[in-house]
PDB file of C-alpha atoms in Angstrom:
ATOM      1  CA  UNK A   1     -37.351  55.881-132.356  1.00  0.00           C
ATOM      2  CA  UNK A   2     -35.181  57.561-134.936  1.00  0.00           C
ATOM      3  CA  UNK A   3     -33.125  59.175-132.112  1.00  0.00           C
ATOM      4  CA  UNK A   4     -32.529  55.804-130.385  1.00  0.00           C
ATOM      5  CA  UNK A   5     -30.980  54.184-133.482  1.00  0.00           C
ATOM      6  CA  UNK A   6     -28.047  56.638-133.861  1.00  0.00           C
ATOM      7  CA  UNK A   7     -27.482  56.579-130.098  1.00  0.00           C
ATOM      8  CA  UNK A   8     -27.235  52.765-130.146  1.00  0.00           C
ATOM      9  CA  UNK A   9     -24.852  52.883-133.046  1.00  0.00           C
ATOM     10  CA  UNK A  10     -22.640  55.380-131.191  1.00  0.00           C
ATOM     11  CA  UNK A  11     -22.589  53.158-128.087  1.00  0.00           C
ATOM     12  CA  UNK A  12     -21.720  50.122-130.199  1.00  0.00           C
ATOM     13  CA  UNK A  13     -18.932  52.010-131.938  1.00  0.00           C
ATOM     14  CA  UNK A  14     -17.560  53.249-128.596  1.00  0.00           C
ATOM     15  CA  UNK A  15     -17.608  49.722-127.159  1.00  0.00           C
ATOM     16  CA  UNK A  16     -15.865  48.325-130.225  1.00  0.00           C
ATOM     17  CA  UNK A  17     -13.184  51.042-130.085  1.00  0.00           C
ATOM     18  CA  UNK A  18     -12.599  50.469-126.371  1.00  0.00           C
ATOM     19  CA  UNK A  19     -12.282  46.705-126.890  1.00  0.00           C
ATOM     20  CA  UNK A  20      -9.860  47.274-129.741  1.00  0.00           C
ATOM     21  CA  UNK A  21      -7.714  49.551-127.541  1.00  0.00           C
ATOM     22  CA  UNK A  22      -7.668  47.006-124.700  1.00  0.00           C
ATOM     23  CA  UNK A  23      -6.680  44.135-127.004  1.00  0.00           C
ATOM     24  CA  UNK A  24      -3.982  46.269-128.671  1.00  0.00           C
ATOM     25  CA  UNK A  25      -2.565  47.221-125.263  1.00  0.00           C
ATOM     26  CA  UNK A  26      -2.461  43.602-124.127  1.00  0.00           C
ATOM     27  CA  UNK A  27      -0.747  42.479-127.358  1.00  0.00           C
ATOM     28  CA  UNK A  28       1.810  45.276-127.081  1.00  0.00           C
ATOM     29  CA  UNK A  29       2.545  44.377-123.450  1.00  0.00           C
ATOM     30  CA  UNK A  30       2.998  40.704-124.329  1.00  0.00           C
ATOM     31  CA  UNK A  31       5.379  41.484-127.178  1.00  0.00           C
ATOM     32  CA  UNK A  32       7.588  43.734-125.085  1.00  0.00           C
ATOM     33  CA  UNK A  33       7.863  41.294-122.159  1.00  0.00           C
ATOM     34  CA  UNK A  34       8.032  37.976-123.992  1.00  0.00           C
ATOM     35  CA  UNK A  35      11.172  36.011-123.123  1.00  0.00           C
ATOM     36  CA  UNK A  36      12.421  33.486-125.631  1.00  0.00           C
ATOM     37  CA  UNK A  37      15.506  31.227-125.445  1.00  0.00           C
ATOM     38  CA  UNK A  38      17.332  33.742-127.661  1.00  0.00           C
ATOM     39  CA  UNK A  39      16.491  36.768-125.513  1.00  0.00           C
ATOM     40  CA  UNK A  40      19.435  38.188-123.594  1.00  0.00           C
ATOM     41  CA  UNK A  41      18.019  38.277-120.084  1.00  0.00           C
ATOM     42  CA  UNK A  42      19.393  40.095-117.086  1.00  0.00           C
ATOM     43  CA  UNK A  43      20.480  36.739-115.695  1.00  0.00           C
ATOM     44  CA  UNK A  44      22.472  35.925-118.849  1.00  0.00           C
ATOM     45  CA  UNK A  45      24.119  39.344-118.756  1.00  0.00           C
ATOM     46  CA  UNK A  46      25.051  38.819-115.118  1.00  0.00           C
ATOM     47  CA  UNK A  47      26.640  35.435-115.929  1.00  0.00           C
ATOM     48  CA  UNK A  48      28.503  36.940-118.884  1.00  0.00           C
ATOM     49  CA  UNK A  49      29.844  39.729-116.653  1.00  0.00           C
ATOM     50  CA  UNK A  50      30.957  37.147-114.073  1.00  0.00           C
ATOM     51  CA  UNK A  51      32.813  35.142-116.720  1.00  0.00           C
ATOM     52  CA  UNK A  52      34.505  38.223-118.137  1.00  0.00           C
ATOM     53  CA  UNK A  53      35.594  39.390-114.697  1.00  0.00           C
ATOM     54  CA  UNK A  54      36.908  35.931-113.764  1.00  0.00           C
ATOM     55  CA  UNK A  55      38.860  35.597-117.021  1.00  0.00           C
ATOM     56  CA  UNK A  56      40.301  39.099-116.674  1.00  0.00           C
ATOM     57  CA  UNK A  57      41.342  38.475-113.064  1.00  0.00           C
ATOM     58  CA  UNK A  58      42.921  35.158-114.028  1.00  0.00           C
ATOM     59  CA  UNK A  59      45.026  36.772-116.759  1.00  0.00           C
ATOM     60  CA  UNK A  60      46.031  39.676-114.519  1.00  0.00           C
ATOM     61  CA  UNK A  61      47.122  37.274-111.775  1.00  0.00           C
ATOM     62  CA  UNK A  62      49.076  35.127-114.255  1.00  0.00           C
ATOM     63  CA  UNK A  63      50.874  38.224-115.542  1.00  0.00           C
ATOM     64  CA  UNK A  64      51.656  39.364-111.988  1.00  0.00           C
ATOM     65  CA  UNK A  65      52.964  36.031-110.712  1.00  0.00           C
ATOM     66  CA  UNK A  66      54.989  35.314-113.851  1.00  0.00           C
ATOM     67  CA  UNK A  67      53.072  32.315-115.201  1.00  0.00           C
ATOM     68  CA  UNK A  68      51.682  33.948-118.358  1.00  0.00           C
ATOM     69  CA  UNK A  69      54.932  34.092-120.368  1.00  0.00           C
ATOM     70  CA  UNK A  70      55.830  30.436-119.631  1.00  0.00           C
ATOM     71  CA  UNK A  71      52.337  29.472-120.791  1.00  0.00           C
ATOM     72  CA  UNK A  72      52.794  31.022-124.241  1.00  0.00           C
ATOM     73  CA  UNK A  73      56.285  29.494-124.552  1.00  0.00           C
ATOM     74  CA  UNK A  74      55.157  26.035-123.357  1.00  0.00           C
ATOM     75  CA  UNK A  75      56.120  24.715-126.767  1.00  0.00           C
ATOM     76  CA  UNK A  76      57.449  21.399-128.041  1.00  0.00           C
ATOM     77  CA  UNK A  77      59.623  22.367-131.051  1.00  0.00           C
ATOM     78  CA  UNK A  78      60.193  18.752-132.067  1.00  0.00           C
ATOM     79  CA  UNK A  79      56.474  18.100-132.530  1.00  0.00           C
ATOM     80  CA  UNK A  80      55.463  21.639-133.476  1.00  0.00           C
ATOM     81  CA  UNK A  81      52.716  21.964-130.848  1.00  0.00           C
ATOM     82  CA  UNK A  82      52.151  22.871-127.225  1.00  0.00           C
ATOM     83  CA  UNK A  83      53.662  20.344-124.811  1.00  0.00           C
ATOM     84  CA  UNK A  84      51.274  17.432-124.276  1.00  0.00           C
ATOM     85  CA  UNK A  85      48.624  18.844-126.629  1.00  0.00           C
ATOM     86  CA  UNK A  86      46.454  16.673-128.850  1.00  0.00           C
ATOM     87  CA  UNK A  87      47.547  15.728-132.368  1.00  0.00           C
ATOM     88  CA  UNK A  88      45.711  18.837-133.558  1.00  0.00           C
ATOM     89  CA  UNK A  89      48.125  21.019-131.592  1.00  0.00           C
ATOM     90  CA  UNK A  90      45.872  22.286-128.775  1.00  0.00           C
ATOM     91  CA  UNK A  91      44.320  21.117-125.511  1.00  0.00           C
ATOM     92  CA  UNK A  92      40.697  20.025-125.754  1.00  0.00           C
ATOM     93  CA  UNK A  93      39.554  18.818-122.321  1.00  0.00           C
ATOM     94  CA  UNK A  94      40.968  21.516-120.077  1.00  0.00           C
ATOM     95  CA  UNK A  95      43.909  23.802-119.660  1.00  0.00           C
ATOM     96  CA  UNK A  96      47.546  22.943-120.396  1.00  0.00           C
ATOM     97  CA  UNK A  97      49.565  20.991-117.814  1.00  0.00           C
ATOM     98  CA  UNK A  98      51.164  24.073-116.292  1.00  0.00           C
ATOM     99  CA  UNK A  99      50.323  26.862-113.841  1.00  0.00           C
ATOM    100  CA  UNK A 100      48.032  28.724-116.259  1.00  0.00           C
ATOM    101  CA  UNK A 101      46.155  25.521-117.045  1.00  0.00           C
ATOM    102  CA  UNK A 102      45.687  24.771-113.354  1.00  0.00           C
ATOM    103  CA  UNK A 103      44.274  28.275-112.843  1.00  0.00           C
ATOM    104  CA  UNK A 104      41.919  27.855-115.826  1.00  0.00           C
ATOM    105  CA  UNK A 105      40.657  24.503-114.564  1.00  0.00           C
ATOM    106  CA  UNK A 106      40.230  25.777-111.029  1.00  0.00           C
ATOM    107  CA  UNK A 107      38.449  28.961-112.107  1.00  0.00           C
ATOM    108  CA  UNK A 108      36.107  27.520-114.724  1.00  0.00           C
ATOM    109  CA  UNK A 109      36.004  23.805-113.903  1.00  0.00           C
ATOM    110  CA  UNK A 110      33.362  24.280-111.191  1.00  0.00           C
ATOM    111  CA  UNK A 111      32.265  27.824-112.024  1.00  0.00           C
ATOM    112  CA  UNK A 112      28.623  27.187-112.939  1.00  0.00           C
ATOM    113  CA  UNK A 113      26.097  27.321-110.117  1.00  0.00           C
ATOM    114  CA  UNK A 114      23.262  26.254-112.434  1.00  0.00           C
ATOM    115  CA  UNK A 115      24.679  22.806-113.118  1.00  0.00           C
ATOM    116  CA  UNK A 116      25.613  23.764-116.681  1.00  0.00           C
ATOM    117  CA  UNK A 117      29.180  23.259-117.837  1.00  0.00           C
ATOM    118  CA  UNK A 118      31.509  26.178-118.463  1.00  0.00           C
ATOM    119  CA  UNK A 119      33.658  25.964-121.583  1.00  0.00           C
ATOM    120  CA  UNK A 120      36.539  28.144-122.664  1.00  0.00           C
ATOM    121  CA  UNK A 121      38.937  28.628-125.539  1.00  0.00           C
ATOM    122  CA  UNK A 122      42.381  30.188-125.242  1.00  0.00           C
ATOM    123  CA  UNK A 123      44.157  31.793-128.193  1.00  0.00           C
ATOM    124  CA  UNK A 124      47.561  33.441-128.527  1.00  0.00           C
ATOM    125  CA  UNK A 125      47.732  36.221-131.100  1.00  0.00           C
ATOM    126  CA  UNK A 126      51.126  37.386-132.331  1.00  0.00           C
ATOM    127  CA  UNK A 127      52.755  39.584-134.969  1.00  0.00           C
ATOM    128  CA  UNK A 128      54.499  38.322-138.070  1.00  0.00           C
ATOM    129  CA  UNK A 129      57.644  39.865-139.515  1.00  0.00           C
ATOM    130  CA  UNK A 130      55.431  41.649-142.066  1.00  0.00           C
ATOM    131  CA  UNK A 131      53.395  43.261-139.231  1.00  0.00           C
ATOM    132  CA  UNK A 132      50.327  41.092-139.850  1.00  0.00           C
ATOM    133  CA  UNK A 133      48.714  39.114-137.028  1.00  0.00           C
ATOM    134  CA  UNK A 134      48.204  35.394-136.661  1.00  0.00           C
ATOM    135  CA  UNK A 135      46.660  33.210-134.015  1.00  0.00           C
ATOM    136  CA  UNK A 136      47.776  30.011-132.308  1.00  0.00           C
ATOM    137  CA  UNK A 137      45.088  27.996-130.529  1.00  0.00           C
ATOM    138  CA  UNK A 138      46.114  26.860-127.056  1.00  0.00           C
ATOM    139  CA  UNK A 139      42.783  25.472-125.764  1.00  0.00           C
ATOM    140  CA  UNK A 140      39.726  24.705-127.878  1.00  0.00           C
ATOM    141  CA  UNK A 141      36.532  23.338-126.318  1.00  0.00           C
ATOM    142  CA  UNK A 142      34.132  24.221-129.109  1.00  0.00           C
ATOM    143  CA  UNK A 143      32.318  27.051-130.814  1.00  0.00           C
ATOM    144  CA  UNK A 144      31.403  29.843-128.358  1.00  0.00           C
ATOM    145  CA  UNK A 145      27.783  30.848-127.824  1.00  0.00           C
ATOM    146  CA  UNK A 146      26.424  34.327-128.521  1.00  0.00           C
ATOM    147  CA  UNK A 147      26.757  35.125-124.805  1.00  0.00           C
ATOM    148  CA  UNK A 148      30.483  34.348-124.615  1.00  0.00           C
ATOM    149  CA  UNK A 149      32.694  36.663-122.582  1.00  0.00           C
ATOM    150  CA  UNK A 150      36.228  37.628-123.584  1.00  0.00           C
ATOM    151  CA  UNK A 151      39.295  38.856-121.727  1.00  0.00           C
ATOM    152  CA  UNK A 152      42.769  39.608-123.100  1.00  0.00           C
ATOM    153  CA  UNK A 153      46.242  40.323-121.767  1.00  0.00           C
ATOM    154  CA  UNK A 154      49.489  41.041-123.573  1.00  0.00           C
ATOM    155  CA  UNK A 155      52.878  39.670-122.622  1.00  0.00           C
ATOM    156  CA  UNK A 156      56.279  40.524-124.110  1.00  0.00           C
ATOM    157  CA  UNK A 157      58.583  37.735-125.242  1.00  0.00           C
ATOM    158  CA  UNK A 158      62.285  38.520-125.711  1.00  0.00           C
ATOM    159  CA  UNK A 159      64.968  36.930-127.873  1.00  0.00           C
ATOM    160  CA  UNK A 160      66.401  34.964-124.962  1.00  0.00           C
ATOM    161  CA  UNK A 161      63.059  33.865-123.462  1.00  0.00           C
ATOM    162  CA  UNK A 162      63.420  30.127-122.809  1.00  0.00           C
ATOM    163  CA  UNK A 163      60.883  27.576-123.957  1.00  0.00           C
ATOM    164  CA  UNK A 164      58.948  26.483-120.884  1.00  0.00           C
ATOM    165  CA  UNK A 165      58.566  22.864-121.961  1.00  0.00           C
ATOM    166  CA  UNK A 166      61.040  20.065-121.365  1.00  0.00           C
ATOM    167  CA  UNK A 167      64.399  20.373-123.073  1.00  0.00           C
ATOM    168  CA  UNK A 168      66.662  23.259-123.909  1.00  0.00           C
ATOM    169  CA  UNK A 169      66.256  26.145-126.281  1.00  0.00           C
ATOM    170  CA  UNK A 170      64.683  29.537-126.455  1.00  0.00           C
ATOM    171  CA  UNK A 171      62.221  31.231-128.768  1.00  0.00           C
ATOM    172  CA  UNK A 172      64.985  32.454-131.073  1.00  0.00           C
ATOM    173  CA  UNK A 173      66.894  29.202-131.500  1.00  0.00           C
ATOM    174  CA  UNK A 174      64.020  26.701-131.598  1.00  0.00           C
ATOM    175  CA  UNK A 175      61.152  26.029-133.972  1.00  0.00           C
ATOM    176  CA  UNK A 176      58.778  28.367-132.118  1.00  0.00           C
ATOM    177  CA  UNK A 177      55.313  29.071-133.535  1.00  0.00           C
ATOM    178  CA  UNK A 178      55.678  32.867-133.450  1.00  0.00           C
ATOM    179  CA  UNK A 179      58.407  34.506-135.531  1.00  0.00           C
ATOM    180  CA  UNK A 180      60.805  37.240-134.483  1.00  0.00           C
ATOM    181  CA  UNK A 181      58.714  40.306-135.326  1.00  0.00           C
ATOM    182  CA  UNK A 182      61.538  42.717-134.422  1.00  0.00           C
ATOM    183  CA  UNK A 183      64.798  41.215-135.747  1.00  0.00           C
ATOM    184  CA  UNK A 184      66.838  44.307-134.899  1.00  0.00           C
ATOM    185  CA  UNK A 185      65.688  44.555-131.289  1.00  0.00           C
ATOM    186  CA  UNK A 186      65.848  42.391-128.177  1.00  0.00           C
ATOM    187  CA  UNK A 187      62.040  42.225-128.148  1.00  0.00           C
ATOM    188  CA  UNK A 188      61.026  39.056-129.976  1.00  0.00           C
ATOM    189  CA  UNK A 189      57.249  39.442-130.138  1.00  0.00           C
ATOM    190  CA  UNK A 190      54.292  40.774-128.186  1.00  0.00           C
ATOM    191  CA  UNK A 191      51.756  38.035-127.542  1.00  0.00           C
ATOM    192  CA  UNK A 192      48.100  38.642-126.754  1.00  0.00           C
ATOM    193  CA  UNK A 193      46.467  35.884-124.714  1.00  0.00           C
ATOM    194  CA  UNK A 194      42.712  35.793-125.256  1.00  0.00           C
ATOM    195  CA  UNK A 195      40.281  33.749-123.155  1.00  0.00           C
ATOM    196  CA  UNK A 196      36.746  33.199-124.461  1.00  0.00           C
ATOM    197  CA  UNK A 197      34.325  31.789-121.863  1.00  0.00           C
ATOM    198  CA  UNK A 198      30.730  30.664-122.203  1.00  0.00           C
ATOM    199  CA  UNK A 199      28.122  28.530-120.489  1.00  0.00           C
ATOM    200  CA  UNK A 200      27.110  25.391-122.361  1.00  0.00           C
TER     201      UNK A 200
END
């Protein structure tokens, strides 16, 4: 009888240890595979990659076909904002009324296959005469999500580059938003166009 008691205790201890191991394994497996709304899933990464590729291709095409420079110089010097922009100086419901804006609206207007809207912001970064950088907002649709994708492209603007909006004038003679960062050269400024895209 004295031998049976320790043997029973050993079996009980073994059973308890085995149960503890099984429960620990299940909890560990659940924690490593749990998907929450904040988890970056493979699907989200795929969508982000698609947006980045589309934005990069759009900018590359605009640079190739010559519509990127007119987009950054699509400026109304009398009102100190992009031509036809809102009172805040940027476009809020889509791209600007020019070739770049048409490409933006075509590329991202019906981009989502999940029924969720695609939003994008467009910024133009430029150099100041003191070699600092500043940013002019061209399109602003809201605050980007954590899964936003970004693409950039630079374009050179020269002293004689005309303003692309209605009326006469060029970047040197008009009230253009970017200053002449190289006063002793024919290069006026180097502009970086940045597109930020995300799914709402």
